[in-house]
Tab-separated table of C-alpha atoms in Angstrom:
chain	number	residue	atom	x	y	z
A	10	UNK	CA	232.634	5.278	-65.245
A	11	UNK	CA	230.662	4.551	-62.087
A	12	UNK	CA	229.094	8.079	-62.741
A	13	UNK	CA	227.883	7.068	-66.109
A	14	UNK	CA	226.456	3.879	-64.787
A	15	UNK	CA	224.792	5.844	-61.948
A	16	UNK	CA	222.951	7.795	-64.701
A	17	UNK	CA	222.028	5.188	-66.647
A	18	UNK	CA	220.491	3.240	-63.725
A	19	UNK	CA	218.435	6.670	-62.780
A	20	UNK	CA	217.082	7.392	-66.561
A	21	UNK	CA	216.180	3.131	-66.599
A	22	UNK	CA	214.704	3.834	-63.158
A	23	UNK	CA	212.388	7.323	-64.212
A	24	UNK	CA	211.678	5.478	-67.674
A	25	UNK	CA	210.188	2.303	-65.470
A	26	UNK	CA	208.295	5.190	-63.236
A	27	UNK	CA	206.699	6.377	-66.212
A	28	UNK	CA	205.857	3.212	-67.961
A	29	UNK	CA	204.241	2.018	-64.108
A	30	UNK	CA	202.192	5.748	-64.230
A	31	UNK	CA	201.028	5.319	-67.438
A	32	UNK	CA	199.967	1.449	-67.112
A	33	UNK	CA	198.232	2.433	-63.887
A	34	UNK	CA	196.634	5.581	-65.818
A	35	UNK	CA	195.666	2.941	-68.499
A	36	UNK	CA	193.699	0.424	-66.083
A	37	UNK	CA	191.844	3.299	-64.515
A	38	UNK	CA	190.278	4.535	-67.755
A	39	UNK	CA	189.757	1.172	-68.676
A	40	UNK	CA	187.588	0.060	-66.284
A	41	UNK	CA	185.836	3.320	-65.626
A	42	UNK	CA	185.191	3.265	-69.778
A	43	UNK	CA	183.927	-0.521	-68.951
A	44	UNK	CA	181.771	0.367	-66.373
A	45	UNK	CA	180.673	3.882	-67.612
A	46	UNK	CA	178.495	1.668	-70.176
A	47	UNK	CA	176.516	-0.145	-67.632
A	48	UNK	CA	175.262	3.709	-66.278
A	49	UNK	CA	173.946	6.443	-67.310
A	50	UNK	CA	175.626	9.284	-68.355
A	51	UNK	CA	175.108	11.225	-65.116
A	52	UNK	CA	176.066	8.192	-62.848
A	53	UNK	CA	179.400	7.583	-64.843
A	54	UNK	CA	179.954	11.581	-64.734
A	55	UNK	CA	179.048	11.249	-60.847
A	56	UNK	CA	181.798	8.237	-60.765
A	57	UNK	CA	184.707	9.537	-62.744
A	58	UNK	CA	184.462	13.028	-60.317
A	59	UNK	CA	184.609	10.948	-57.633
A	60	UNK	CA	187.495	8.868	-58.500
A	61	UNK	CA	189.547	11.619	-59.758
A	62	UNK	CA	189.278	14.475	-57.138
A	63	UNK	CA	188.792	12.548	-53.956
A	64	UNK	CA	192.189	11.839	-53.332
A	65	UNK	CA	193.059	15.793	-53.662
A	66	UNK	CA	193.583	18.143	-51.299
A	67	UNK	CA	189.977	20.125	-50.909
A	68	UNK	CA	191.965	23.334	-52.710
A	69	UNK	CA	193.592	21.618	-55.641
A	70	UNK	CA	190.047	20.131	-56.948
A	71	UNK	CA	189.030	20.916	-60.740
A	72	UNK	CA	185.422	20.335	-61.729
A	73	UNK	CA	184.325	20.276	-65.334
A	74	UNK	CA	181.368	22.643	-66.488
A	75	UNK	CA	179.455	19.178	-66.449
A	76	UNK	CA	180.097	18.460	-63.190
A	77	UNK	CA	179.361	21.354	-61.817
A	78	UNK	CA	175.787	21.712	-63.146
A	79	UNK	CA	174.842	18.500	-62.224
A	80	UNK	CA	175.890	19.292	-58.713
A	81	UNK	CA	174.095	22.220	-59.222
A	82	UNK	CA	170.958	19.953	-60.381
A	83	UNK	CA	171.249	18.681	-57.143
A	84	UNK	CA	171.798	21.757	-54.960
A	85	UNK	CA	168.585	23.613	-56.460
A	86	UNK	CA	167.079	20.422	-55.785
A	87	UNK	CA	167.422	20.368	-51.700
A	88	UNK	CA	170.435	22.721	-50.437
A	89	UNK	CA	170.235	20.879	-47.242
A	90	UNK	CA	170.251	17.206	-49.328
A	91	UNK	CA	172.981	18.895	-51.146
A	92	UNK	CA	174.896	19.583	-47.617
A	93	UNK	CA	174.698	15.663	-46.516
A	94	UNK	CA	176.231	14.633	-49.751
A	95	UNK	CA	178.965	16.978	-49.565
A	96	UNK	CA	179.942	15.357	-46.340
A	97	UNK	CA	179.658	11.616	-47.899
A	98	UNK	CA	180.746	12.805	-51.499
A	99	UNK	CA	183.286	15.168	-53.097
A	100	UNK	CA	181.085	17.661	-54.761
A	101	UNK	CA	181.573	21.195	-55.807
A	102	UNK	CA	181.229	23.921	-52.754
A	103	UNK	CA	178.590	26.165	-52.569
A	104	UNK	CA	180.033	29.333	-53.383
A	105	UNK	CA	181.330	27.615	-56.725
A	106	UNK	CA	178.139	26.675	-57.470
A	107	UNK	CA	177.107	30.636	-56.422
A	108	UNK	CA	179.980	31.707	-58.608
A	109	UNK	CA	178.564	29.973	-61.727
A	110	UNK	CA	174.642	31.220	-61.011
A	111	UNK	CA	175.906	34.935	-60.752
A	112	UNK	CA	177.419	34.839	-64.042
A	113	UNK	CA	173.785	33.584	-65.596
A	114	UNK	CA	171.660	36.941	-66.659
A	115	UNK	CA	168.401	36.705	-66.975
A	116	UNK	CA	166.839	40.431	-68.051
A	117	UNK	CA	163.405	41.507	-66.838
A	118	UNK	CA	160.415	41.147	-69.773
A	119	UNK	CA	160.459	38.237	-71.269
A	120	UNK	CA	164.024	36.996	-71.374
A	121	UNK	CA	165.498	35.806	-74.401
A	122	UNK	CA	168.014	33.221	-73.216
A	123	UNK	CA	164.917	30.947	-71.039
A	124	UNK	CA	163.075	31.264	-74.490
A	125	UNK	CA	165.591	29.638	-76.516
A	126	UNK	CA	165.712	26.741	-73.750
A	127	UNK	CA	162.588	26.538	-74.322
A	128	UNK	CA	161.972	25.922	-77.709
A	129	UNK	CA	164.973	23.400	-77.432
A	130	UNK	CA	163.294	21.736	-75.151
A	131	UNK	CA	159.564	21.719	-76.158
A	132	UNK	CA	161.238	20.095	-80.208
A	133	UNK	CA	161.460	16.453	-77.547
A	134	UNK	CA	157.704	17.108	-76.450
A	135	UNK	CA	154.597	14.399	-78.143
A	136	UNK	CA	151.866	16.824	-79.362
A	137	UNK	CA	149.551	16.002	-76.805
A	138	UNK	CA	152.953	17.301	-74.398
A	139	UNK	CA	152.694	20.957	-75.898
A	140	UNK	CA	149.357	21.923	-74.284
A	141	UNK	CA	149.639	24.601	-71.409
A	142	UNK	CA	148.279	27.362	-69.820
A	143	UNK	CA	149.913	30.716	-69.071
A	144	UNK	CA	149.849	32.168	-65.682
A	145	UNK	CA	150.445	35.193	-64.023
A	146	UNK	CA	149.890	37.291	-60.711
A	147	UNK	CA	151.377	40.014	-58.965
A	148	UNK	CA	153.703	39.887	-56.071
A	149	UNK	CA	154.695	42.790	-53.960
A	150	UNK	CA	158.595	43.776	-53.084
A	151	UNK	CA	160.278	45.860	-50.980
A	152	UNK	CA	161.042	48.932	-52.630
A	153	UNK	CA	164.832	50.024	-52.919
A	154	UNK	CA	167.782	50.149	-55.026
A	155	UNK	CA	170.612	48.268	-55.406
A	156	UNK	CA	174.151	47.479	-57.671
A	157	UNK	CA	174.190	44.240	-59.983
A	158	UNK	CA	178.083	44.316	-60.661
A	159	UNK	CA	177.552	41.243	-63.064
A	160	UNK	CA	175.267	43.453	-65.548
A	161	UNK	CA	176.779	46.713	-63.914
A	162	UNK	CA	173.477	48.110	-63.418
A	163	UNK	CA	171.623	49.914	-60.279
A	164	UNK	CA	168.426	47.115	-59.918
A	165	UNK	CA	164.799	48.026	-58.325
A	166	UNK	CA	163.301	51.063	-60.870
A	167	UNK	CA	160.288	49.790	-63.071
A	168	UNK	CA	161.373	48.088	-66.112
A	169	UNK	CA	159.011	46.135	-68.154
A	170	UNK	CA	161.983	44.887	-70.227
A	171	UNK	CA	161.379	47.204	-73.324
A	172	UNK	CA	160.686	50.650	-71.242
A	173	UNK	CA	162.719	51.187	-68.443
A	174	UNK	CA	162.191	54.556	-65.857
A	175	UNK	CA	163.150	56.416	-62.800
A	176	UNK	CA	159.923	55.083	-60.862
A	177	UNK	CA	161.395	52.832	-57.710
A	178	UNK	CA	159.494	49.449	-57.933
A	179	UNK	CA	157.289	47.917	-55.574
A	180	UNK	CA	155.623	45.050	-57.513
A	181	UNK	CA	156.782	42.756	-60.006
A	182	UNK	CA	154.104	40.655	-62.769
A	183	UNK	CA	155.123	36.967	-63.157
A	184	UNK	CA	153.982	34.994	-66.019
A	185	UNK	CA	155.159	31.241	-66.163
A	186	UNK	CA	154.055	28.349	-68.257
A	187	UNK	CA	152.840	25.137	-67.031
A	188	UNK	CA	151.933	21.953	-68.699
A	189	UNK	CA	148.737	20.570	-68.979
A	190	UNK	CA	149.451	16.840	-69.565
A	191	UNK	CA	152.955	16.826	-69.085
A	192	UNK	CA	153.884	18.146	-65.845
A	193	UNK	CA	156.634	21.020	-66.124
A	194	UNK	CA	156.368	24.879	-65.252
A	195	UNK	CA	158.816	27.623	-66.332
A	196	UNK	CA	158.862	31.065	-65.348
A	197	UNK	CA	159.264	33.312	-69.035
A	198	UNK	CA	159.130	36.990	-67.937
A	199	UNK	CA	158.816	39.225	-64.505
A	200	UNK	CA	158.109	42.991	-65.647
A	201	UNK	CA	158.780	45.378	-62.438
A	202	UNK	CA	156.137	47.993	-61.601
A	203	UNK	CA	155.073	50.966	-59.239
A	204	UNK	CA	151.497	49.657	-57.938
A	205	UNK	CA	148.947	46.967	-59.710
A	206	UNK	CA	150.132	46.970	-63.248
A	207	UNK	CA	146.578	48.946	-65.512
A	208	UNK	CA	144.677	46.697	-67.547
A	209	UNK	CA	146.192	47.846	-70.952
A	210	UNK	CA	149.420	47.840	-69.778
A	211	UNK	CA	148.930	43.878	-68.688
A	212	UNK	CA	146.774	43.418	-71.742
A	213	UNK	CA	150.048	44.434	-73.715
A	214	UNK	CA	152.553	42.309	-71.762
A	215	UNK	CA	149.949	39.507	-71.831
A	216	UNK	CA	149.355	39.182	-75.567
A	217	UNK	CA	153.650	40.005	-75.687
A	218	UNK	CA	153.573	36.665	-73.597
A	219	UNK	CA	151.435	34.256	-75.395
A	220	UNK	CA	153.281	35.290	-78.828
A	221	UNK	CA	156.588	34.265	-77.440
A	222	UNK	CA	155.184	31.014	-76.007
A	223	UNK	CA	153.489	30.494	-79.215
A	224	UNK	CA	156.556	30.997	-81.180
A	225	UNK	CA	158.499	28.216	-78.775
A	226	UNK	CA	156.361	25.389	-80.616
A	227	UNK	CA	153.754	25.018	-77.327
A	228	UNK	CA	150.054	25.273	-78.000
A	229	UNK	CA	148.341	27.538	-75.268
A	230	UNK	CA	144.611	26.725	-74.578
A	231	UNK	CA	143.955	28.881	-71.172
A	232	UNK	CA	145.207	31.753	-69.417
A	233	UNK	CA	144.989	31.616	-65.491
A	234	UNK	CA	144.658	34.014	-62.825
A	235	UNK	CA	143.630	35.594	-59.517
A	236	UNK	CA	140.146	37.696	-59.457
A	237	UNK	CA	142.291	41.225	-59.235
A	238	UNK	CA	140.531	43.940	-60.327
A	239	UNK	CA	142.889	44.603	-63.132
A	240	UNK	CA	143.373	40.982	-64.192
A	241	UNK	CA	138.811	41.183	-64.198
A	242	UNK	CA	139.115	44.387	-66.349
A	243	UNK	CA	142.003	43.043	-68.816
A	244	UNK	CA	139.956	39.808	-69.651
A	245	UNK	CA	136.975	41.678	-70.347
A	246	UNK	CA	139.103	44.102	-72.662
A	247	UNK	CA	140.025	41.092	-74.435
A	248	UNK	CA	136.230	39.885	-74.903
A	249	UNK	CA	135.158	43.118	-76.438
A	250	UNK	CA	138.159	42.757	-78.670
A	251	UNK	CA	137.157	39.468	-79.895
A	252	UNK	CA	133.496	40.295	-80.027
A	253	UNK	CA	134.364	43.449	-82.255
A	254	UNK	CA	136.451	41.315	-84.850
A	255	UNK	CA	133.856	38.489	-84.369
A	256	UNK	CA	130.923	41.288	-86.077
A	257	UNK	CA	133.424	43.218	-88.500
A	258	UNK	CA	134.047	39.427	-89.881
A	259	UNK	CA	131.032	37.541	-89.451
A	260	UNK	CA	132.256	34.957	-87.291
A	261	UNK	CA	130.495	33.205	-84.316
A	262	UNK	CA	131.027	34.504	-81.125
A	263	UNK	CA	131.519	32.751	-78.114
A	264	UNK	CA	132.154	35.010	-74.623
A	265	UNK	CA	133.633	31.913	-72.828
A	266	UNK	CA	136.558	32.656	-75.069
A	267	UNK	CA	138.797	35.416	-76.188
A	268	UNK	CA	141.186	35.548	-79.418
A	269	UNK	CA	145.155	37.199	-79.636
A	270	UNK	CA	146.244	37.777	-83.132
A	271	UNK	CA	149.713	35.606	-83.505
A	272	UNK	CA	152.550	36.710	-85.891
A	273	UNK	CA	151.477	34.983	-88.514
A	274	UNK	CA	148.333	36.809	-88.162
A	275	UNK	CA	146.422	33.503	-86.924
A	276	UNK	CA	144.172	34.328	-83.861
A	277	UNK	CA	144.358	31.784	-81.237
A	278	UNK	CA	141.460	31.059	-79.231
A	279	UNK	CA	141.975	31.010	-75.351
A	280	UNK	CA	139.613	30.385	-72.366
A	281	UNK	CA	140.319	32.643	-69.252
A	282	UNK	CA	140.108	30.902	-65.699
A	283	UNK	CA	140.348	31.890	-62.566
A	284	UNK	CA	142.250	29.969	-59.652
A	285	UNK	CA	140.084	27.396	-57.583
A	286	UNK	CA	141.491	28.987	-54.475
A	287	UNK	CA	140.776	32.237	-54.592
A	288	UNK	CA	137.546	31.707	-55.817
A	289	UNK	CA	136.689	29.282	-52.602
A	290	UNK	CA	138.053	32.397	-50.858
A	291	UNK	CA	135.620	34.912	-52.329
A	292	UNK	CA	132.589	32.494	-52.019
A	293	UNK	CA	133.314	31.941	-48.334
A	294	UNK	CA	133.973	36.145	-47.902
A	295	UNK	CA	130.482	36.689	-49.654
A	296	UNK	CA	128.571	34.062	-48.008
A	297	UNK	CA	129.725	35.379	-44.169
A	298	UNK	CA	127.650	39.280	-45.066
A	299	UNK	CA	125.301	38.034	-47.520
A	300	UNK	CA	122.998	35.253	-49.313
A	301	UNK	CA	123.087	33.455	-52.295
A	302	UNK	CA	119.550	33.654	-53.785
A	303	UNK	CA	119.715	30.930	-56.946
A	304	UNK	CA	116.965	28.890	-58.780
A	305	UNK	CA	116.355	25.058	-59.772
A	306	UNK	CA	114.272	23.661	-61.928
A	307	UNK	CA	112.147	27.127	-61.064
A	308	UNK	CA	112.513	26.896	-57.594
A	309	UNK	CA	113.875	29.626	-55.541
A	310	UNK	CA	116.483	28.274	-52.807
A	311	UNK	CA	118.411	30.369	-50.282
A	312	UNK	CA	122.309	29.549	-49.553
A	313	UNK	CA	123.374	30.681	-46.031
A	314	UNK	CA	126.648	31.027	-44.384
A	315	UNK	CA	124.924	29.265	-41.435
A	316	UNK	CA	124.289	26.185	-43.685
A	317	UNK	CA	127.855	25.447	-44.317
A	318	UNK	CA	128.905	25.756	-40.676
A	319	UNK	CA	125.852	23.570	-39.845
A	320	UNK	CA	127.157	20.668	-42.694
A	321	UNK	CA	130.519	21.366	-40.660
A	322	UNK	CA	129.206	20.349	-37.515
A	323	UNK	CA	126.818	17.657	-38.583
A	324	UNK	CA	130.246	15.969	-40.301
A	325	UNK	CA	132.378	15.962	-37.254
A	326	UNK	CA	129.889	14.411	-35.375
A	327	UNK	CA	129.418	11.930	-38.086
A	328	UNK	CA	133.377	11.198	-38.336
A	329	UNK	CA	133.141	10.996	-34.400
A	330	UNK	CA	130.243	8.163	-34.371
A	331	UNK	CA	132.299	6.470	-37.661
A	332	UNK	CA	135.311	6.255	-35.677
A	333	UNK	CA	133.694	5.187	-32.982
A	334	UNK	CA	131.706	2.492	-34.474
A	335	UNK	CA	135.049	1.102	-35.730
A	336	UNK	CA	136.691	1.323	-32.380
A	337	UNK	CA	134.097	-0.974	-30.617
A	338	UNK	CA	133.788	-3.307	-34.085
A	339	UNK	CA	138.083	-3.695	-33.447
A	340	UNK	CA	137.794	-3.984	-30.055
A	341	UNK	CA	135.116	-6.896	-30.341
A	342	UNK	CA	136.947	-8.214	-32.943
A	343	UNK	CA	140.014	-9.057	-31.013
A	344	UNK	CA	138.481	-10.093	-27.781
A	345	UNK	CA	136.556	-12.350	-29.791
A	346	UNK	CA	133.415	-11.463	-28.278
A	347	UNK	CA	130.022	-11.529	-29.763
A	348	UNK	CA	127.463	-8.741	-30.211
């Protein structure tokens, strides 16, 4: 009998455990469901991780998918930001974060997966958003080989994403996207190569490019690039293209711009520039051997490397008696002296 009771008292006992657990359970959602309205979605996704896995032991903590690309948001962001907050914060470690990168493939040519992002993303864009440009340069690697046990491939022969041979790399051709009004940049494709990629080869990969981007819903109006020899010899390729169809048709013609045949066999009309940088670099390299010899309003005038390191001078010493103008006008100021 006193058994019975005994058992009785321990099933009321776990039944008023449960009940407590679940009302406690209860209040928690509620008010993180109460507050979660007042944020946004990643602040209340920020809050609920906290609340749930701080209390854990640093190897029994879950993270959702969610979770762990917005800490991964924030890790690509500033790794050593990231750090600090890991210290203040529970957040995901870095090897999970690692772990979740390495299973993300992304192929050499133009990849098909940042593509479909892409046109996701670029359906959200205003029209006057969609403008961009498409650049691209060459970079040069270290040559070698090596074992991608993700893709279980060996990595570091050239592969332009459709051909693929037994040549070892030692450059790779980026092209990326970048907005004109709307500030965003995305790389699209990285072709590997032996040496500078030829000018028909980069003509191919070019016009491969700007059909893509086309496709995505953007609306490309320039293409942008260093004064290489082969990125010099491509564009010109281009303008005898254009010219050519320009005569066959009977259509203006207009060597500022070239023309790629789209899909939908529309020809879009592009303007080639090349970077401000580089071509402040070449002026300054052809100005230190030689002159520039140019004309105004039919006069003759004579630019000299020796005139731009004069107007250097000339402005330091200008900048020198500026600032110290202003130091004696301050310094008469507050001694409240007159002059």
């Amino acid at each position: 009998m006193l058994l019975k009771k005994c058992r009785q008292a321990n099933s009321r006992k776990n039944l008023f455990k449960d009940r407590l657990n679940a009302a406690e359970k209860f209040t928690e959602e509620y008010l993180i469901g109460k507050n979660s309205e007042k944020m946004t979605a990643a602040a209340s996704l920020f809050m609920r991780l906290q609340i749930r896995e701080t209390s854990k032991l640093s190897r029994g903590r879950r993270f959702t998918m969610d979770e762990k690309m917005l800490s991964l948001s924030l890790y690509k962001r500033s790794p050593k930001c990231y750090r600090m907050l890991s210290k203040l914060f529970t957040l995901p470690s870095k090897r999970t974060l690692n772990s979740i990168l390495s299973t993300v493939v992304i192929s050499t040519g133009i990849c098909p997966s940042i593509m479909s992002v892409l046109k996701e993303n670029v359906k959200n864009l205003k029209p006057s958003e969609k403008f961009c440009s498409i650049l691209f340069d060459e970079v040069c690697l270290s040559s070698g080989l090596s074992y991608d046990s993700v893709t279980d491939q060996i990595d570091g022969f050239v592969d332009t994403g459709s051909n693929l041979s037994q040549n070892i790399a030692d450059h790779a051709l980026v092209f990326m996207v970048r907005g004109i009004k709307k500030k965003f940049k995305q790389p699209i494709a990285y072709p590997f190569c032996k040496g500078a990629t030829t000018q028909h080869e980069l003509i191919r990969q070019l016009k491969q490019v700007i059909q893509c981007v086309s496709q995505c819903g953007l609306k490309i109006v320039a293409t942008i690039s260093d004064q290489g020899s082969a990125n010099v010899g491509a564009i010109k390729i281009l303008n005898q293209e254009t010219r050519s169809y320009c005569i066959k048709n009977d259509l203006p013609y207009d060597d500022q711009f070239y023309e790629i045949e789209l899909e939908n066999n529309e020809r879009l009309k592009l303007v080639h520039i090349y970077d401000v940088p580089h071509l402040i670099k070449c002026i300054q390299n052809n100005l230190i051997t030689k002159n520039l010899v140019f004309t105004i309003d039919n006069d003759v005038k004579c630019a000299k490397w020796s005139h731009l390191v004069r107007l250097i001078y000339t402005m330091k010493i200008m900048l020198f008696l500026t600032a110290k103008c202003c130091h004696v006008f301050l310094t008469n100021i507050l001694s409240q002296t007159k002059f």
